[in-house]
Amino acid sequence: MIALLAAAVLTLASETSAGQPKPPLAHATVPARGDAIKVGGDLYALHCLACHGDKLQGTPQAPGLMNSGAASVDFQLSTGRMPLEVPGTEPMRGPPSFPRDQIDAIIAYVVSHGAKGPDKPAVHSNGDLTRGRKLYEENCEACHGATATGAVAGFGWLAPALLQSTPLQTAEAVRTGPGIMPKFDERVLPQADLDALAAYVDSLHHPDDRGGYSLASAGPVGEGLVAWIAGLGITVVLMFAVGETLKAKPRG
Amino acid sequence: MIRRLVLALDDRLGAVPFLRHALRKAFPDHWSFMLGEVALYCFLFILASGTYLTFFFHPSAHHVVYDGTSVPSLHGRTMSDAYASVLRISFETRAGLLIRQAHHWCALVFAAAIIVHMSRVFFTGAFRKPRDLNWTVGLTLLLLVMGDGFTGYSLPDDQLSGAGLRIADSIALAIPVVGSWVAYLFFGGGFPSPEITNRLYAIHILFIPLALGALIALHLAILWRQKHTQFPGRGKREDNVTGSPLWPTYTVKSLALMAATFGGLLLLGGLVEINPVWLYGPYDPWTIASPAQPDWYVGWLDGALRVAPPWAMHLFGHTISALLWPGIVLPLFFFGALYAWPWVERFVTRDRAYHELLQLPWQNPLRTSFGVAALTFAGMLLLAGSDDIQARLWHVSVQQLAWFYRVGVLVFPPVAAAIAWRICVELQSRHAYEEDHPARVVLKRGGEGGFEEEPVPTP
Amino acid sequence: MNRSEKRGELHAALWLGLSIAGSIAFAAAYVLGGSTQAQGVALALACFGIAGALVTWSRELLPHGQVVDEQHPLRAPEAERADAVSRLLSGEAEIVGRRTWLVRLGWSAVGFLGLAALFPARSLGPSPQGQIGTSSWKSGLRLVREDGSLVRAELLEVGSVVTAFPEGLVGPDHAMNMANDAIMLVRVQQDALHLPDARRDWAPRGFIAYSKVCTHAGCPVALYRQGPQQLMCPCHQSTFDVLDGGSVVFGPAARSLPQLPLQIDADGTVRASGTMSGFVGPDAWETSSG
Ligand code: FES
């Protein structure tokens, strides 16, 4: 049991670092702005069309993109969630498959084909941390955890860790509600609140671990494990040092 | 100096006979006999570190506005005085965070040491008459430590402690008939009552530590009177105890253990962060972070709550809450069984004799399988209490994992018991075989110049 | 003094030196405001140094002789046991004698004293009568957010969620109200709802509100799964169906989440149009229906 939990904590510790690198897809060059839509269209046809349909209408495999604006497409592509290797699974963060200019090209293509969802949100860097924390505690930590290390969201879904999320990506997720996440538009969360939230999430990238090693922020579970292994371990070693062990019974 | 002190005490108390006896009292020095001492030294440490913390902690639900700069994201936030004082202990009191963390680590290690100590006592049959009495004292100590741990966990008024208290309040409400009165009187009203921090504080630093101190004294007095058990071996009999003399050998060993225990706790306190309440935030009762777990010694109860079936019953216009089964009935049965075990074993084996020599676990399959089943059961519940963290690690559905534990909690203990039984019986027959067919013989010079084979007598 | 003893002394001396160094380092770290890590390591070294020295002492410098204690039988000889018991009994007989009625009265007095001593316990808290499972929600109360701002219909689009409270009952002084009044207000596609007939108009325009207090053990049911339309409790993963009147989909909770009927004024103000559909929070003896 202890070994099991130890393995768990080790995995947890390594999990917070970056995911596996994905091989970059073919790099098309994007020469001029006017061609962006065309290049985006080519990329779309190659990587997205099979699931999202030729008119962004969606297929049984994947939802349509008619309600996905620039924010949504940018979030999905810049966090490496799309393109999805196995359709129907939960998209997970990873290195993006496309360079910045290609992502912009795909956005341009999708938007030019009538997708109307939130545009890329503005985020200002002067967000109020106290306000952001309050909002985070009310709206975010039930899924992503108090330290933004992620947690289960039920029935196999994960609320991802936010430790690599840039303020822009945080804002995009808040505005568009990817996956099973609810969305918070500017009526619920005005710009100042969005800035505050993004600033607070950003501050969680470097949590104040003045107490020492943070045990992957696994809370009391990790702490219990350490208490058993390290705390009791140290003393048991010493008990061996000063105590005797059972001498082999002299046999007849 | 020492001479004069001894003589002066003897003049007044007649202390010398006791002292003479005490100094050469035999302490068996098998390493596993020191587990209880680790627990004892944890008690000393937790008392000392806790006393230091009481100088700075404010057990008050009174609202303050945080104007410190140590936690920028809390600046200007309204919080309880209790939480604010924990922030001050952590960030503004020098060495405060070290002491606070070492104190918390000590609680975790304390409970673990008690459980390992009790396992040793259990599996070697050390609880048999006349020590059945001390077994019940020890078990009570474990319960008190868990209670003190939980009240301590609840004091800082952070997110986790608030969630834990809410669940405790719900369990109190689940008591049939009088539950709501119990909850209202204990918590001082509905949840979250502003009284609660203050009450928990009194319990945490006064009632339970006093009870712990008194029962530890009793535990040791009984031990002193009854003397230690010992593992069987050459020269070890039912009517003697062999070991190092208390003075000087055992004293030196035990002090070494004390210093090492303190060192270990301080090392953990300095290097490994524990309960970083500034990251969890002050408790707002309408918010919750995920995952939310209690400290490990309550984790099995949280696990029980997770895997328990939703069996609420409605009788004559009243409700028996589904929380009754995992929250109250199960702990009562579990600890009731542990309290009763020495007498159950006596009843089953009809063995009412005194026992000063220990058994090895394989020598008593019944006891060993029961112990293994109990540990497996508690272990499975403990694991179930972190099913959401496991689900995240292995990326499986937490709901499926909960089902796994629902089944596992019932299936694994009997399976583990059966395996333990089998192993014991196996070892027993092997030992019996070896005794019947001694592997080694001594050669004795016979009367007529020849040699005779003679088995080495087993002690 | 033989060589191994000399070695032992040297080792112990090194350990003790380490300990002193640790103590000095701790003092320095304290005075200079060193980090928790520096303080902890220094103080731990001070302890480990002493532990190491004592271990060396016990292993290398102390004799290893064993002593043997007699384990005398604990029980006294039979005659003494019988004597003790009979003294106890004869003393009791002297006290009681034929005055059994007086003894009974004495025990009753003690019992009454015990009962009387219980009375002050009543001061520990208010009566729970009529309090269990209640909330402040009443028909007509407007919904506000945690900061007191009004919830308006135009606030939420489908797939959004806010935590709401009854107007006037938010802020630090209302913590106890807020703990039990909190609701999750979500907006769903109205035609996706399949509420029981009696609740047909409880969710105008797809605005639907459930108590945020888990019916299992009272944690906030704060995890809204937007696609599958479920509310999940992070404490023990009880999961409730938003579209189906808050029924339990999974977990240890035995009762649906209470639903708050809503109405939307012409100007977009969202109000409660009744009280909670059931007991708020965990079950108790008193929560008999719903
Ligand atoms: S409190 Fe919600 S599931 Fe237990």
PDB file of C-alpha atoms in Angstrom, chain B residues 4-239:
ATOM      1  CA  ARG B   4      23.650  14.665  48.014  1.00  0.00           C
ATOM      2  CA  LEU B   5      20.479  14.759  45.988  1.00  0.00           C
ATOM      3  CA  VAL B   6      19.935  11.023  46.303  1.00  0.00           C
ATOM      4  CA  LEU B   7      20.610  11.057  50.003  1.00  0.00           C
ATOM      5  CA  ALA B   8      18.368  14.053  50.586  1.00  0.00           C
ATOM      6  CA  LEU B   9      15.519  12.422  48.673  1.00  0.00           C
ATOM      7  CA  ASP B  10      15.991   9.200  50.547  1.00  0.00           C
ATOM      8  CA  ASP B  11      15.890  11.073  53.842  1.00  0.00           C
ATOM      9  CA  ARG B  12      12.544  12.531  52.951  1.00  0.00           C
ATOM     10  CA  LEU B  13      10.903   9.941  50.705  1.00  0.00           C
ATOM     11  CA  GLY B  14      12.701   6.710  51.356  1.00  0.00           C
ATOM     12  CA  ALA B  15      13.574   6.739  47.675  1.00  0.00           C
ATOM     13  CA  VAL B  16      16.585   4.485  47.723  1.00  0.00           C
ATOM     14  CA  PRO B  17      14.911   1.063  47.528  1.00  0.00           C
ATOM     15  CA  PHE B  18      12.922   2.197  44.546  1.00  0.00           C
ATOM     16  CA  LEU B  19      15.958   3.758  42.925  1.00  0.00           C
ATOM     17  CA  ARG B  20      18.094   0.686  43.416  1.00  0.00           C
ATOM     18  CA  HIS B  21      15.451  -1.407  41.823  1.00  0.00           C
ATOM     19  CA  ALA B  22      14.705   1.056  39.052  1.00  0.00           C
ATOM     20  CA  LEU B  23      18.269   1.571  37.920  1.00  0.00           C
ATOM     21  CA  ARG B  24      18.835  -2.046  37.125  1.00  0.00           C
ATOM     22  CA  LYS B  25      15.392  -2.792  35.749  1.00  0.00           C
ATOM     23  CA  ALA B  26      15.689  -4.902  32.628  1.00  0.00           C
ATOM     24  CA  PHE B  27      14.546  -3.379  29.345  1.00  0.00           C
ATOM     25  CA  PRO B  28      14.425  -5.843  26.470  1.00  0.00           C
ATOM     26  CA  ASP B  29      16.328  -4.275  23.644  1.00  0.00           C
ATOM     27  CA  HIS B  30      14.737  -5.824  20.619  1.00  0.00           C
ATOM     28  CA  TRP B  31      14.331  -2.876  18.286  1.00  0.00           C
ATOM     29  CA  SER B  32      10.578  -3.257  17.972  1.00  0.00           C
ATOM     30  CA  PHE B  33      10.211  -2.521  21.684  1.00  0.00           C
ATOM     31  CA  MET B  34      11.219   1.059  20.975  1.00  0.00           C
ATOM     32  CA  LEU B  35       8.250   1.919  18.774  1.00  0.00           C
ATOM     33  CA  GLY B  36       6.221   2.936  21.773  1.00  0.00           C
ATOM     34  CA  GLU B  37       9.064   5.160  22.895  1.00  0.00           C
ATOM     35  CA  VAL B  38       8.973   7.001  19.586  1.00  0.00           C
ATOM     36  CA  ALA B  39       5.333   7.722  20.300  1.00  0.00           C
ATOM     37  CA  LEU B  40       6.229   8.901  23.779  1.00  0.00           C
ATOM     38  CA  TYR B  41       8.869  11.263  22.465  1.00  0.00           C
ATOM     39  CA  CYS B  42       6.422  12.522  19.862  1.00  0.00           C
ATOM     40  CA  PHE B  43       4.155  13.427  22.745  1.00  0.00           C
ATOM     41  CA  LEU B  44       6.902  15.418  24.417  1.00  0.00           C
ATOM     42  CA  PHE B  45       7.738  17.164  21.172  1.00  0.00           C
ATOM     43  CA  ILE B  46       4.160  17.975  20.316  1.00  0.00           C
ATOM     44  CA  LEU B  47       3.591  19.335  23.800  1.00  0.00           C
ATOM     45  CA  ALA B  48       6.632  21.600  23.645  1.00  0.00           C
ATOM     46  CA  SER B  49       6.056  22.840  20.095  1.00  0.00           C
ATOM     47  CA  GLY B  50       2.353  23.241  20.735  1.00  0.00           C
ATOM     48  CA  THR B  51       2.945  25.302  23.829  1.00  0.00           C
ATOM     49  CA  TYR B  52       5.121  27.643  21.793  1.00  0.00           C
ATOM     50  CA  LEU B  53       2.357  27.996  19.215  1.00  0.00           C
ATOM     51  CA  THR B  54      -0.270  28.840  21.824  1.00  0.00           C
ATOM     52  CA  PHE B  55       1.651  32.043  22.551  1.00  0.00           C
ATOM     53  CA  PHE B  56       0.868  33.305  19.065  1.00  0.00           C
ATOM     54  CA  PHE B  57      -2.367  31.674  17.976  1.00  0.00           C
ATOM     55  CA  HIS B  58      -5.675  33.517  18.406  1.00  0.00           C
ATOM     56  CA  PRO B  59      -8.576  31.091  18.734  1.00  0.00           C
ATOM     57  CA  SER B  60     -11.102  33.567  17.477  1.00  0.00           C
ATOM     58  CA  ALA B  61     -13.623  33.733  14.670  1.00  0.00           C
ATOM     59  CA  HIS B  62     -13.597  37.507  14.947  1.00  0.00           C
ATOM     60  CA  HIS B  63     -13.236  39.123  11.516  1.00  0.00           C
ATOM     61  CA  VAL B  64     -10.109  41.015  10.673  1.00  0.00           C
ATOM     62  CA  VAL B  65      -8.906  42.512   7.445  1.00  0.00           C
ATOM     63  CA  TYR B  66      -5.520  41.200   6.459  1.00  0.00           C
ATOM     64  CA  ASP B  67      -3.100  44.040   6.026  1.00  0.00           C
ATOM     65  CA  GLY B  68       0.096  42.016   5.955  1.00  0.00           C
ATOM     66  CA  THR B  69       2.311  41.866   2.928  1.00  0.00           C
ATOM     67  CA  SER B  70       3.492  38.296   3.228  1.00  0.00           C
ATOM     68  CA  VAL B  71       0.671  36.931   1.118  1.00  0.00           C
ATOM     69  CA  PRO B  72      -0.071  39.538  -1.555  1.00  0.00           C
ATOM     70  CA  SER B  73      -3.146  37.723  -2.826  1.00  0.00           C
ATOM     71  CA  LEU B  74      -4.766  38.014   0.599  1.00  0.00           C
ATOM     72  CA  HIS B  75      -4.084  41.678   1.108  1.00  0.00           C
ATOM     73  CA  GLY B  76      -7.303  43.430   2.080  1.00  0.00           C
ATOM     74  CA  ARG B  77      -9.193  40.156   2.476  1.00  0.00           C
ATOM     75  CA  THR B  78     -11.579  39.689   5.388  1.00  0.00           C
ATOM     76  CA  MET B  79     -10.701  36.599   7.373  1.00  0.00           C
ATOM     77  CA  SER B  80     -10.964  35.198  10.852  1.00  0.00           C
ATOM     78  CA  ASP B  81      -8.491  36.282  13.485  1.00  0.00           C
ATOM     79  CA  ALA B  82      -7.530  32.622  13.861  1.00  0.00           C
ATOM     80  CA  TYR B  83      -6.459  32.359  10.227  1.00  0.00           C
ATOM     81  CA  ALA B  84      -4.676  35.697  10.329  1.00  0.00           C
ATOM     82  CA  SER B  85      -2.739  34.636  13.407  1.00  0.00           C
ATOM     83  CA  VAL B  86      -1.628  31.463  11.647  1.00  0.00           C
ATOM     84  CA  LEU B  87      -0.349  33.616   8.794  1.00  0.00           C
ATOM     85  CA  ARG B  88       1.551  35.694  11.341  1.00  0.00           C
ATOM     86  CA  ILE B  89       2.998  32.579  12.965  1.00  0.00           C
ATOM     87  CA  SER B  90       4.058  31.334   9.569  1.00  0.00           C
ATOM     88  CA  PHE B  91       5.551  34.501   8.153  1.00  0.00           C
ATOM     89  CA  GLU B  92       6.181  37.087  10.809  1.00  0.00           C
ATOM     90  CA  THR B  93       7.233  35.039  13.810  1.00  0.00           C
ATOM     91  CA  ARG B  94      10.806  33.937  13.447  1.00  0.00           C
ATOM     92  CA  ALA B  95      11.093  30.158  13.502  1.00  0.00           C
ATOM     93  CA  GLY B  96       7.298  30.159  13.729  1.00  0.00           C
ATOM     94  CA  LEU B  97       6.828  28.297  10.473  1.00  0.00           C
ATOM     95  CA  LEU B  98       9.449  25.754  11.491  1.00  0.00           C
ATOM     96  CA  ILE B  99       7.748  25.057  14.794  1.00  0.00           C
ATOM     97  CA  ARG B 100       4.300  25.009  13.228  1.00  0.00           C
ATOM     98  CA  GLN B 101       5.335  22.578  10.538  1.00  0.00           C
ATOM     99  CA  ALA B 102       7.300  20.365  12.930  1.00  0.00           C
ATOM    100  CA  HIS B 103       4.262  20.347  15.232  1.00  0.00           C
ATOM    101  CA  HIS B 104       2.026  19.171  12.420  1.00  0.00           C
ATOM    102  CA  TRP B 105       4.538  16.585  11.213  1.00  0.00           C
ATOM    103  CA  CYS B 106       4.773  15.363  14.764  1.00  0.00           C
ATOM    104  CA  ALA B 107       1.036  14.719  14.857  1.00  0.00           C
ATOM    105  CA  LEU B 108       1.262  12.631  11.698  1.00  0.00           C
ATOM    106  CA  VAL B 109       4.264  10.645  12.926  1.00  0.00           C
ATOM    107  CA  PHE B 110       2.787  10.291  16.413  1.00  0.00           C
ATOM    108  CA  ALA B 111      -0.296   8.494  15.138  1.00  0.00           C
ATOM    109  CA  ALA B 112       1.789   6.356  12.787  1.00  0.00           C
ATOM    110  CA  ALA B 113       4.153   5.358  15.591  1.00  0.00           C
ATOM    111  CA  ILE B 114       1.256   4.375  17.815  1.00  0.00           C
ATOM    112  CA  ILE B 115      -0.243   2.222  15.119  1.00  0.00           C
ATOM    113  CA  VAL B 116       3.020   0.447  14.369  1.00  0.00           C
ATOM    114  CA  HIS B 117       3.619  -0.044  18.074  1.00  0.00           C
ATOM    115  CA  MET B 118       0.141  -1.474  18.484  1.00  0.00           C
ATOM    116  CA  SER B 119       0.650  -3.762  15.520  1.00  0.00           C
ATOM    117  CA  ARG B 120       3.780  -5.135  17.175  1.00  0.00           C
ATOM    118  CA  VAL B 121       1.900  -5.646  20.400  1.00  0.00           C
ATOM    119  CA  PHE B 122      -0.981  -7.251  18.581  1.00  0.00           C
ATOM    120  CA  PHE B 123       0.827  -9.640  16.270  1.00  0.00           C
ATOM    121  CA  THR B 124       3.141 -10.923  18.995  1.00  0.00           C
ATOM    122  CA  GLY B 125       0.350 -11.461  21.466  1.00  0.00           C
ATOM    123  CA  ALA B 126       1.800  -8.975  23.942  1.00  0.00           C
ATOM    124  CA  PHE B 127      -1.717  -7.854  24.815  1.00  0.00           C
ATOM    125  CA  ARG B 128      -2.574 -11.131  26.501  1.00  0.00           C
ATOM    126  CA  LYS B 129      -3.230 -11.306  30.209  1.00  0.00           C
ATOM    127  CA  PRO B 130      -2.114  -9.409  32.219  1.00  0.00           C
ATOM    128  CA  ARG B 131      -1.504  -6.755  29.551  1.00  0.00           C
ATOM    129  CA  ASP B 132      -5.026  -6.732  28.162  1.00  0.00           C
ATOM    130  CA  LEU B 133      -5.583  -3.827  30.519  1.00  0.00           C
ATOM    131  CA  ASN B 134      -2.787  -1.790  29.006  1.00  0.00           C
ATOM    132  CA  TRP B 135      -3.997  -2.661  25.509  1.00  0.00           C
ATOM    133  CA  THR B 136      -7.220  -0.804  26.217  1.00  0.00           C
ATOM    134  CA  VAL B 137      -5.286   2.164  27.605  1.00  0.00           C
ATOM    135  CA  GLY B 138      -3.133   2.228  24.477  1.00  0.00           C
ATOM    136  CA  LEU B 139      -6.116   2.037  22.167  1.00  0.00           C
ATOM    137  CA  THR B 140      -7.687   4.942  24.011  1.00  0.00           C
ATOM    138  CA  LEU B 141      -4.455   6.870  23.540  1.00  0.00           C
ATOM    139  CA  LEU B 142      -4.680   6.281  19.802  1.00  0.00           C
ATOM    140  CA  LEU B 143      -8.233   7.608  19.718  1.00  0.00           C
ATOM    141  CA  LEU B 144      -7.213  10.660  21.734  1.00  0.00           C
ATOM    142  CA  VAL B 145      -4.304  11.356  19.405  1.00  0.00           C
ATOM    143  CA  MET B 146      -6.609  11.152  16.405  1.00  0.00           C
ATOM    144  CA  GLY B 147      -9.017  13.489  18.143  1.00  0.00           C
ATOM    145  CA  ASP B 148      -6.290  15.938  18.996  1.00  0.00           C
ATOM    146  CA  GLY B 149      -5.012  15.738  15.459  1.00  0.00           C
ATOM    147  CA  PHE B 150      -8.398  16.501  13.982  1.00  0.00           C
ATOM    148  CA  THR B 151      -9.076  19.410  16.310  1.00  0.00           C
ATOM    149  CA  GLY B 152      -5.642  20.801  15.510  1.00  0.00           C
ATOM    150  CA  TYR B 153      -6.245  20.445  11.779  1.00  0.00           C
ATOM    151  CA  SER B 154      -9.469  22.382  12.277  1.00  0.00           C
ATOM    152  CA  LEU B 155      -7.996  25.334  14.150  1.00  0.00           C
ATOM    153  CA  PRO B 156      -6.385  27.479  11.423  1.00  0.00           C
ATOM    154  CA  ASP B 157      -9.799  28.124   9.833  1.00  0.00           C
ATOM    155  CA  ASP B 158      -8.502  27.589   6.325  1.00  0.00           C
ATOM    156  CA  GLN B 159     -10.412  25.989   3.466  1.00  0.00           C
ATOM    157  CA  LEU B 160      -9.468  22.443   4.403  1.00  0.00           C
ATOM    158  CA  SER B 161     -10.215  22.779   8.077  1.00  0.00           C
ATOM    159  CA  GLY B 162     -13.568  24.377   7.356  1.00  0.00           C
ATOM    160  CA  ALA B 163     -14.550  21.587   4.976  1.00  0.00           C
ATOM    161  CA  GLY B 164     -13.468  19.008   7.550  1.00  0.00           C
ATOM    162  CA  LEU B 165     -15.561  20.642  10.251  1.00  0.00           C
ATOM    163  CA  ARG B 166     -18.573  20.815   8.015  1.00  0.00           C
ATOM    164  CA  ILE B 167     -18.321  17.077   7.474  1.00  0.00           C
ATOM    165  CA  ALA B 168     -17.837  16.476  11.206  1.00  0.00           C
ATOM    166  CA  ASP B 169     -20.934  18.568  11.871  1.00  0.00           C
ATOM    167  CA  SER B 170     -22.854  16.479   9.338  1.00  0.00           C
ATOM    168  CA  ILE B 171     -21.764  13.265  11.029  1.00  0.00           C
ATOM    169  CA  ALA B 172     -22.965  14.616  14.373  1.00  0.00           C
ATOM    170  CA  LEU B 173     -26.301  15.460  12.748  1.00  0.00           C
ATOM    171  CA  ALA B 174     -26.569  11.863  11.606  1.00  0.00           C
ATOM    172  CA  ILE B 175     -26.851  10.534  15.159  1.00  0.00           C
ATOM    173  CA  PRO B 176     -30.400   9.242  15.486  1.00  0.00           C
ATOM    174  CA  VAL B 177     -32.847  11.177  17.664  1.00  0.00           C
ATOM    175  CA  VAL B 178     -30.400  13.526  19.391  1.00  0.00           C
ATOM    176  CA  GLY B 179     -28.078  14.303  16.477  1.00  0.00           C
ATOM    177  CA  SER B 180     -29.148  17.878  15.932  1.00  0.00           C
ATOM    178  CA  TRP B 181     -28.913  18.632  19.648  1.00  0.00           C
ATOM    179  CA  VAL B 182     -25.464  17.098  19.807  1.00  0.00           C
ATOM    180  CA  ALA B 183     -24.362  19.126  16.806  1.00  0.00           C
ATOM    181  CA  TYR B 184     -25.868  22.367  18.067  1.00  0.00           C
ATOM    182  CA  LEU B 185     -24.487  22.012  21.560  1.00  0.00           C
ATOM    183  CA  PHE B 186     -21.059  20.913  20.452  1.00  0.00           C
ATOM    184  CA  PHE B 187     -20.621  23.465  17.710  1.00  0.00           C
ATOM    185  CA  GLY B 188     -22.523  26.192  19.492  1.00  0.00           C
ATOM    186  CA  GLY B 189     -25.281  26.465  16.905  1.00  0.00           C
ATOM    187  CA  GLY B 190     -25.690  25.830  13.212  1.00  0.00           C
ATOM    188  CA  PHE B 191     -22.707  25.597  10.937  1.00  0.00           C
ATOM    189  CA  PRO B 192     -20.388  27.545  10.881  1.00  0.00           C
ATOM    190  CA  SER B 193     -20.804  28.881  14.357  1.00  0.00           C
ATOM    191  CA  PRO B 194     -18.354  31.557  15.495  1.00  0.00           C
ATOM    192  CA  GLU B 195     -17.951  29.607  18.740  1.00  0.00           C
ATOM    193  CA  ILE B 196     -16.310  26.625  17.223  1.00  0.00           C
ATOM    194  CA  THR B 197     -12.691  27.727  16.955  1.00  0.00           C
ATOM    195  CA  ASN B 198     -12.625  28.646  20.593  1.00  0.00           C
ATOM    196  CA  ARG B 199     -14.122  25.334  21.655  1.00  0.00           C
ATOM    197  CA  LEU B 200     -11.830  23.283  19.511  1.00  0.00           C
ATOM    198  CA  TYR B 201      -8.945  25.193  20.989  1.00  0.00           C
ATOM    199  CA  ALA B 202      -9.942  24.270  24.537  1.00  0.00           C
ATOM    200  CA  ILE B 203     -10.270  20.660  23.484  1.00  0.00           C
ATOM    201  CA  HIS B 204      -7.067  20.696  21.492  1.00  0.00           C
ATOM    202  CA  ILE B 205      -4.769  22.269  24.040  1.00  0.00           C
ATOM    203  CA  LEU B 206      -6.460  21.419  27.330  1.00  0.00           C
ATOM    204  CA  PHE B 207      -8.819  18.463  27.508  1.00  0.00           C
ATOM    205  CA  ILE B 208      -7.122  16.039  25.198  1.00  0.00           C
ATOM    206  CA  PRO B 209      -3.516  16.809  26.195  1.00  0.00           C
ATOM    207  CA  LEU B 210      -4.480  16.407  29.851  1.00  0.00           C
ATOM    208  CA  ALA B 211      -6.168  13.124  29.138  1.00  0.00           C
ATOM    209  CA  LEU B 212      -3.199  12.056  27.031  1.00  0.00           C
ATOM    210  CA  GLY B 213      -0.766  12.953  29.800  1.00  0.00           C
ATOM    211  CA  ALA B 214      -2.760  11.109  32.426  1.00  0.00           C
ATOM    212  CA  LEU B 215      -3.256   8.019  30.303  1.00  0.00           C
ATOM    213  CA  ILE B 216       0.371   7.943  29.192  1.00  0.00           C
ATOM    214  CA  ALA B 217       1.376   8.050  32.852  1.00  0.00           C
ATOM    215  CA  LEU B 218      -1.028   5.202  33.520  1.00  0.00           C
ATOM    216  CA  HIS B 219       0.254   3.288  30.510  1.00  0.00           C
ATOM    217  CA  LEU B 220       3.823   3.570  31.771  1.00  0.00           C
ATOM    218  CA  ALA B 221       2.911   2.811  35.363  1.00  0.00           C
ATOM    219  CA  ILE B 222       1.178  -0.377  34.281  1.00  0.00           C
ATOM    220  CA  LEU B 223       4.156  -1.230  32.122  1.00  0.00           C
ATOM    221  CA  TRP B 224       6.492  -0.630  35.049  1.00  0.00           C
ATOM    222  CA  ARG B 225       4.426  -2.807  37.335  1.00  0.00           C
ATOM    223  CA  GLN B 226       3.872  -5.630  34.874  1.00  0.00           C
ATOM    224  CA  LYS B 227       7.356  -5.441  33.340  1.00  0.00           C
ATOM    225  CA  HIS B 228       8.073  -6.118  29.705  1.00  0.00           C
ATOM    226  CA  THR B 229       7.281  -9.139  27.677  1.00  0.00           C
ATOM    227  CA  GLN B 230      10.104 -10.722  25.728  1.00  0.00           C
ATOM    228  CA  PHE B 231      10.628 -12.816  22.675  1.00  0.00           C
ATOM    229  CA  PRO B 232      11.374 -16.429  23.423  1.00  0.00           C
ATOM    230  CA  GLY B 233      15.019 -17.382  23.256  1.00  0.00           C
ATOM    231  CA  ARG B 234      17.838 -18.860  25.208  1.00  0.00           C
ATOM    232  CA  GLY B 235      17.431 -18.143  28.877  1.00  0.00           C
ATOM    233  CA  LYS B 236      14.134 -16.364  28.407  1.00  0.00           C
ATOM    234  CA  ARG B 237      11.334 -17.809  30.418  1.00  0.00           C
ATOM    235  CA  GLU B 238       7.833 -16.961  31.477  1.00  0.00           C
ATOM    236  CA  ASP B 239       9.121 -15.927  34.880  1.00  0.00           C
TER     237      ASP B 239
END
